[in-house]
Coordinates of C-alpha atoms in Angstrom, one line a residue:
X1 CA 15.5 -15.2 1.6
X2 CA 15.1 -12.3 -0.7
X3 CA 17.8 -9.5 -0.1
X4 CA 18.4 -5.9 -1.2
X5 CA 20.9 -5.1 -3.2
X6 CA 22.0 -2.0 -4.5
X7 CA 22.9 -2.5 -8.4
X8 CA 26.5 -2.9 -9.1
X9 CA 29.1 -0.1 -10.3
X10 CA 29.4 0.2 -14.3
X11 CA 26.7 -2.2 -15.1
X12 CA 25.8 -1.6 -18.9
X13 CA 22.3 0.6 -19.5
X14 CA 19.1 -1.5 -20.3
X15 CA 18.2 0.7 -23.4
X16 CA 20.3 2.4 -25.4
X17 CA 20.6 5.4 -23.6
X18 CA 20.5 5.9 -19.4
X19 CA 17.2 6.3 -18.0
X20 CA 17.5 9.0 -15.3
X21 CA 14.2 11.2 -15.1
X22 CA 12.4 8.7 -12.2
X23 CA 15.7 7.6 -10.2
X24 CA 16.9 11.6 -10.0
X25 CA 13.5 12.9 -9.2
X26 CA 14.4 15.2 -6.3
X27 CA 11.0 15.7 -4.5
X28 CA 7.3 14.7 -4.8
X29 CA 5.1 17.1 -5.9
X30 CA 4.0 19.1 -3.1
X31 CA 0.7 19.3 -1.9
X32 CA -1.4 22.5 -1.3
X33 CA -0.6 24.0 2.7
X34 CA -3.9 23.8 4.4
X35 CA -4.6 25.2 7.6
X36 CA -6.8 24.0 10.0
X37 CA -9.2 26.8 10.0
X38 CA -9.7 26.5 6.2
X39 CA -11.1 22.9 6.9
X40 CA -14.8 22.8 7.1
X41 CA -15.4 19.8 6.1
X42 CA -12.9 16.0 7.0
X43 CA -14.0 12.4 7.0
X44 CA -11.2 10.1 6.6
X45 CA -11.8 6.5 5.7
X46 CA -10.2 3.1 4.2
X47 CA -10.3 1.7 0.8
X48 CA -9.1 -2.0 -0.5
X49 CA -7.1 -2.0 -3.8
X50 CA -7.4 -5.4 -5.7
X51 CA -4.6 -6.0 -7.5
X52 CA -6.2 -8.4 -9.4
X53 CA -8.0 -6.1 -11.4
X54 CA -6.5 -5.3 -15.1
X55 CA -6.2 -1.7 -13.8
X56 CA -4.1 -2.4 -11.1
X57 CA -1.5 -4.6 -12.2
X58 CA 1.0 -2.5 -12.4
X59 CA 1.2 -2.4 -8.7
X60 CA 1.3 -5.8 -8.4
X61 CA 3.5 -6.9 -10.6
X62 CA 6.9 -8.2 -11.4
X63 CA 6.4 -11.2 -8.6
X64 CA 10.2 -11.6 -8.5
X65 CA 13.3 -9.0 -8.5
X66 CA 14.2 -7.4 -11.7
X67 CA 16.8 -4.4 -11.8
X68 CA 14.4 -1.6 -13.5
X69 CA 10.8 -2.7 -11.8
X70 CA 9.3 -3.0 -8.5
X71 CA 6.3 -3.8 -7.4
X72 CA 4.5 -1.1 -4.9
X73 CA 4.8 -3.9 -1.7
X74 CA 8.9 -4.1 -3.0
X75 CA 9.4 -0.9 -2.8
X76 CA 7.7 -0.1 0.4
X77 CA 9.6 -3.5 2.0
X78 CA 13.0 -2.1 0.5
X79 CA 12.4 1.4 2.1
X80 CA 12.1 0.0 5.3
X81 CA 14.6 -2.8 5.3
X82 CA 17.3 0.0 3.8
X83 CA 15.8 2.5 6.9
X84 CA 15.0 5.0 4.7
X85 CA 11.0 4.6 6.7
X86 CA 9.5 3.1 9.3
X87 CA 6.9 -0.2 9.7
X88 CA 3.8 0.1 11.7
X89 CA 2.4 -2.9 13.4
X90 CA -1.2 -4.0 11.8
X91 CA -2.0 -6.3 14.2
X92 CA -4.7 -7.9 15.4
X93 CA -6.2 -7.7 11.7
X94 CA -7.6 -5.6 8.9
X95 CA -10.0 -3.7 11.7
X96 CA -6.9 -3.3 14.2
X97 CA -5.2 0.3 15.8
X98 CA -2.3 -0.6 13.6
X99 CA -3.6 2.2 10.9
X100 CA -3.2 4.6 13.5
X101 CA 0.6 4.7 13.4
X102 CA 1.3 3.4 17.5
X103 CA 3.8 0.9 17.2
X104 CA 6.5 0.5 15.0
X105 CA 7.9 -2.7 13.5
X106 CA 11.6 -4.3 13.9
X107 CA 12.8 -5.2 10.9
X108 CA 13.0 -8.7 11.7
X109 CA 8.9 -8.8 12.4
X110 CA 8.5 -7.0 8.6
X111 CA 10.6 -10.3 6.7
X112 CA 8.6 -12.7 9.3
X113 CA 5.2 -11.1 8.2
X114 CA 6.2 -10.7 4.4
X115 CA 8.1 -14.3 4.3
X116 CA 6.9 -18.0 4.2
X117 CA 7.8 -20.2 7.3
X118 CA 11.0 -20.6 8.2
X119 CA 11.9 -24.7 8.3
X120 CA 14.7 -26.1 10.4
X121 CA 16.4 -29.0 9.0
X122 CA 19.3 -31.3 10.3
X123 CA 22.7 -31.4 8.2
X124 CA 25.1 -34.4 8.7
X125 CA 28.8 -33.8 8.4
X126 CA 30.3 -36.3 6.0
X127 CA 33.8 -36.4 8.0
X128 CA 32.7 -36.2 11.8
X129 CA 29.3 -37.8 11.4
X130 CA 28.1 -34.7 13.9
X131 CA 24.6 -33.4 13.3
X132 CA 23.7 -30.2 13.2
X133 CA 20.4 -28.1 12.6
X134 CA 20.3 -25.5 10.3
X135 CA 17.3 -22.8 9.8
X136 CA 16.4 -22.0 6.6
X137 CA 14.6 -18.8 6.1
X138 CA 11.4 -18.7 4.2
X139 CA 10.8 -17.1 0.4
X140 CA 9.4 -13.6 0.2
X141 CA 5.7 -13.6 -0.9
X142 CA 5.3 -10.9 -3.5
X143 CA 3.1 -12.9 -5.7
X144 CA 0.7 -13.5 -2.4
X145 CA 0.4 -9.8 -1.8
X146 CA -3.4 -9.3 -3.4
X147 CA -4.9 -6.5 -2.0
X148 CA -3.2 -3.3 -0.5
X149 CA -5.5 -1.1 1.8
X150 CA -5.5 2.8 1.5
X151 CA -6.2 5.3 4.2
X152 CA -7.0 8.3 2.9
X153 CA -8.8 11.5 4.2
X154 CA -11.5 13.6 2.2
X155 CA -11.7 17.4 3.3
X156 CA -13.2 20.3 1.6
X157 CA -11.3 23.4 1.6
X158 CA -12.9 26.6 2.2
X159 CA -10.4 29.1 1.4
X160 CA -9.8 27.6 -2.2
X161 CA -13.2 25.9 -2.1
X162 CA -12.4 22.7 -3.1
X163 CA -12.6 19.3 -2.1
X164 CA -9.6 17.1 -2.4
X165 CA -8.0 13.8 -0.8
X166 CA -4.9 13.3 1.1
X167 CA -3.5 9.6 1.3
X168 CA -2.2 8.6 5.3
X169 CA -1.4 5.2 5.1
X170 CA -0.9 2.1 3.0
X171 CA -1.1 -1.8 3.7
X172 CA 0.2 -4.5 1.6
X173 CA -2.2 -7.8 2.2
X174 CA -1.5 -11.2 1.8
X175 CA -3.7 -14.3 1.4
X176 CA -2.5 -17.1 3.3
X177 CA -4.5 -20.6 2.6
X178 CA -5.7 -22.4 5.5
X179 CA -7.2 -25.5 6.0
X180 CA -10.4 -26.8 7.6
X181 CA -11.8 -23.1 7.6
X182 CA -15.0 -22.3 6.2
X183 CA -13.2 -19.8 3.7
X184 CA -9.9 -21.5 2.0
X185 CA -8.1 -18.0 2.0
X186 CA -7.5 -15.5 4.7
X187 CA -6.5 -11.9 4.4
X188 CA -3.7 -11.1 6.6
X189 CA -1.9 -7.6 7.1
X190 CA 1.8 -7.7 6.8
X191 CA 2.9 -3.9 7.3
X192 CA 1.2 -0.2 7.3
X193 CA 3.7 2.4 6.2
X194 CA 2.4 6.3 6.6
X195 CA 2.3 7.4 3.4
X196 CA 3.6 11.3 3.4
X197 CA 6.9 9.5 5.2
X198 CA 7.0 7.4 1.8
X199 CA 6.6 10.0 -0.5
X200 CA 9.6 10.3 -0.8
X201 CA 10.8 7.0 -1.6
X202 CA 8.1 6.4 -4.0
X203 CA 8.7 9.7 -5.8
X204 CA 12.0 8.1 -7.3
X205 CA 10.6 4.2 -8.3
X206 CA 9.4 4.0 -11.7
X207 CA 6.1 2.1 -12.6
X208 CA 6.3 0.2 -15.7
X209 CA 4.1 2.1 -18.6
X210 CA 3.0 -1.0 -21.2
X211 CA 2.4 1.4 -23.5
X212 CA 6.0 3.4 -24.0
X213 CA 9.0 2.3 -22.1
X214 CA 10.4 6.2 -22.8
X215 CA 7.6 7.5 -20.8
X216 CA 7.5 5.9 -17.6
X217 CA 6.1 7.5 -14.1
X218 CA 6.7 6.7 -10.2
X219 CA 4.2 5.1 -7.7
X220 CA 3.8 8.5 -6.3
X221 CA 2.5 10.5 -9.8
X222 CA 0.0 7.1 -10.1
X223 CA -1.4 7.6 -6.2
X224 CA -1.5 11.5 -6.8
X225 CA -3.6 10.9 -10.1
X226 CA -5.7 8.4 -8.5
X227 CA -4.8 6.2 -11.2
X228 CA -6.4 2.9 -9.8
X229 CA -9.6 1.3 -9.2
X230 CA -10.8 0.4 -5.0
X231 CA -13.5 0.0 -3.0
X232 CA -14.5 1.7 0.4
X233 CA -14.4 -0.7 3.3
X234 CA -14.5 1.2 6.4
X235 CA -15.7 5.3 7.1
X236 CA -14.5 6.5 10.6
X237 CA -17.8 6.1 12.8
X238 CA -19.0 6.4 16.8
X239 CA -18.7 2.4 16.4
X240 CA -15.2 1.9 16.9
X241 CA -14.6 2.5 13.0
X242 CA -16.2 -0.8 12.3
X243 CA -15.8 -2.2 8.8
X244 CA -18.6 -2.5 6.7
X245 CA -18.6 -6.2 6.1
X246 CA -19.0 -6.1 10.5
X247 CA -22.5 -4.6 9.9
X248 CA -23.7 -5.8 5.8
X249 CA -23.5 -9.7 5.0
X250 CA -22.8 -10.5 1.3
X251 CA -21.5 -8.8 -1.2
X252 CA -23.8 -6.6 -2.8
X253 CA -25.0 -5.1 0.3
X254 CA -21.2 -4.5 0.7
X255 CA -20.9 -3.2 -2.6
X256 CA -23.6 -0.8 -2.2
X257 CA -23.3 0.6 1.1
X258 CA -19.2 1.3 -0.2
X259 CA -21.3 2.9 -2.7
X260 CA -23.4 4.7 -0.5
X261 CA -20.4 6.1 1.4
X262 CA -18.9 7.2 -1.7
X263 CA -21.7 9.3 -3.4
X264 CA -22.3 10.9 0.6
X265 CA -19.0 12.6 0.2
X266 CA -19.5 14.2 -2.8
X267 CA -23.3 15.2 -2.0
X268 CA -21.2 16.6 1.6
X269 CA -19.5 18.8 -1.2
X270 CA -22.5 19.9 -2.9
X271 CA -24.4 20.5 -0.1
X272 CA -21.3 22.9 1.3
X273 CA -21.7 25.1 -1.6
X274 CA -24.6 28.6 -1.5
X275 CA -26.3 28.9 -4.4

C-alpha cells in the first residue's frame, strides 16, 4: 500500500536552484470577516468537478507519487493520514449527511475507502512446510478518483455589497466498475474534508503550471480564483436537499436545470440591488 513519506535529509534540488515560495507559504489568504447581520442574502449548494475535462487536470493528475507534485485527492489523503485534518464520513452516497461534517473517519476507514481490496493469500514455509495466511493490502486508487464534489455557499454582502462564494467542503469520488448493473460504473464517495480546516494544508502544495515551472501556485490560490470548470448538482431545498438528477431524467434536463440554478443566483444579486 501506498505510504507517506516525508522527503529525505540533503536530497539534491530538482532545478538548479531550491524552490521554496509554495512549501514556506505561511498562511492562506484570508478571507473578508463577515458578520451575520451583513448577510442578506445565503444559498449554499453542491457542485461536481470532472476531472476529466482539459481544464481540470491539474487536479487530477500525477496518478502515482512523485516528490514535487500531488494531486488534490493526495494531498487531502496525506493531510489526514499525517493528522494534520480530519475525515468526515460520506456515507450512504453522493445525497448522504456526510457533507454535513457529523461523523468523523478513522484513519483505517480513509485507506479502506481510497484502496482496492485487500486479498489474503496462503504462504508455505520452505523449511517447516507450515502454512500461513498473509493479507495483502490493496493499491491506492488515485487514477480512479474522477470527479471531486464541492460544497460551497453563495451570499451577498450588504455592508460591502457584493456577492461572493465561500467553499465548505470537498469530496474526492471514485468510479468503481461493477458487473451485471445497468450502468458499468458507479460513483462512490471516499472522504469529505471541510475545506477552511484544509486551507491550510493546501496553501503550501504546489499545482503544477504547464506553462512555467518558475511560476507555480498551490491548490488553495486555484480554488480561491475559481480556476476550474463544474456543474451544479444539488441546491439546498424543503426536499431533503435532493439532487437534481432525483427530480430531472437525462442529461440535458440535468444540464439545464444546473443551469437554471446558476443564472437564479446571480439574477438573486441583481434583483438585491435599488436602482
Amino acid at each position: 500500500m501506498d505510504t507517506v513519506t516525508p522527503d529525505t535529509l540533503n536530497m539534491p534540488p530538482l532545478g538548479f536552484y531550491e524552490r521554496t515560495t509554495i512549501p514556506e507559504k505561511i498562511r492562506p489568504v484570508p478571507y473578508t470577516y463577515v458578520r451575520e447581520a451583513d448577510v442578506l442574502w445565503s444559498k449554499i449548494i453542491w457542485r461536481m468537478i470532472d476531472l476529466r475535462q482539459k481544464i481540470n487536470l491539474p487536479l487530477y493528475y500525477p496518478t502515482v507519487r512523485m516528490r514535487d507534485r500531488k494531486s488534490l485527492t493526495q494531498a487531502l489523503y496525506d493531510a489526514i493520514m499525517n493528522k494534520e485534518i480530519y475525515a468526515y464520513d460520506p456515507l450512504p452516497g453522493l445525497t448522504s449527511p456526510g457533507d454535513e461534517f457529523v461523523k468523523r473517519m478513522t484513519l483505517k476507514e480513509v485507506r479502506d475507502n481510497m484502496s482496492t481490496a485487500s486479498e489474503e493469500l496462503e504462504q508455505t514455509d520452505m523449511n517447516t512446510g507450515q502454512v500461513r495466511k498473509i493479507v495483502v493490502q490493496g493499491e491506492l486508487r488515485w487514477k480512479d478518483v474522477k470527479q471531486i464534489i464541492v460544497k460551497e455557499e453563495w451570499f451577498f454582502d450588504s455592508k460591502r455589497s457584493v456577492l461572493e462564494v465561500r467553499v465548505l467542503g470537498l469530496c474526492p469520488v471514485v468510479e468503481e466498475f461493477q458487473f451485471g448493473t445497468q450502468s458499468d460504473f458507479k460513483r462512490v464517495p471516499t472522504f469529505w474534508v471541510y475545506y477552511p480546516e484544509a486551507r491550510s494544508v493546501l496553501t503550501h502544495t504546489a499545482v503544477y503550471n504547464n506553462r512555467n515551472d518558475a511560476q507555480a501556485t498551490s491548490f488553495d490560490d486555484l480554488i480561491f480564483k475559481r480556476r476550474f470548470d463544474s456543474y451544479i448538482i444539488r441546491e439546498t431545498n424543503e426536499y431533503n436537499n435532493r439532487t437534481i438528477s432525483d427530480y430531472k431524467k437525462g442529461g440535458i434536463p440535468n444540464m439545464l436545470e444546473s443551469e437554471r440554478i446558476h443564472y437564479d443566483i446571480f439574477n438573486t444579486e441583481h434583483d438585491l440591488w435599488e436602482f
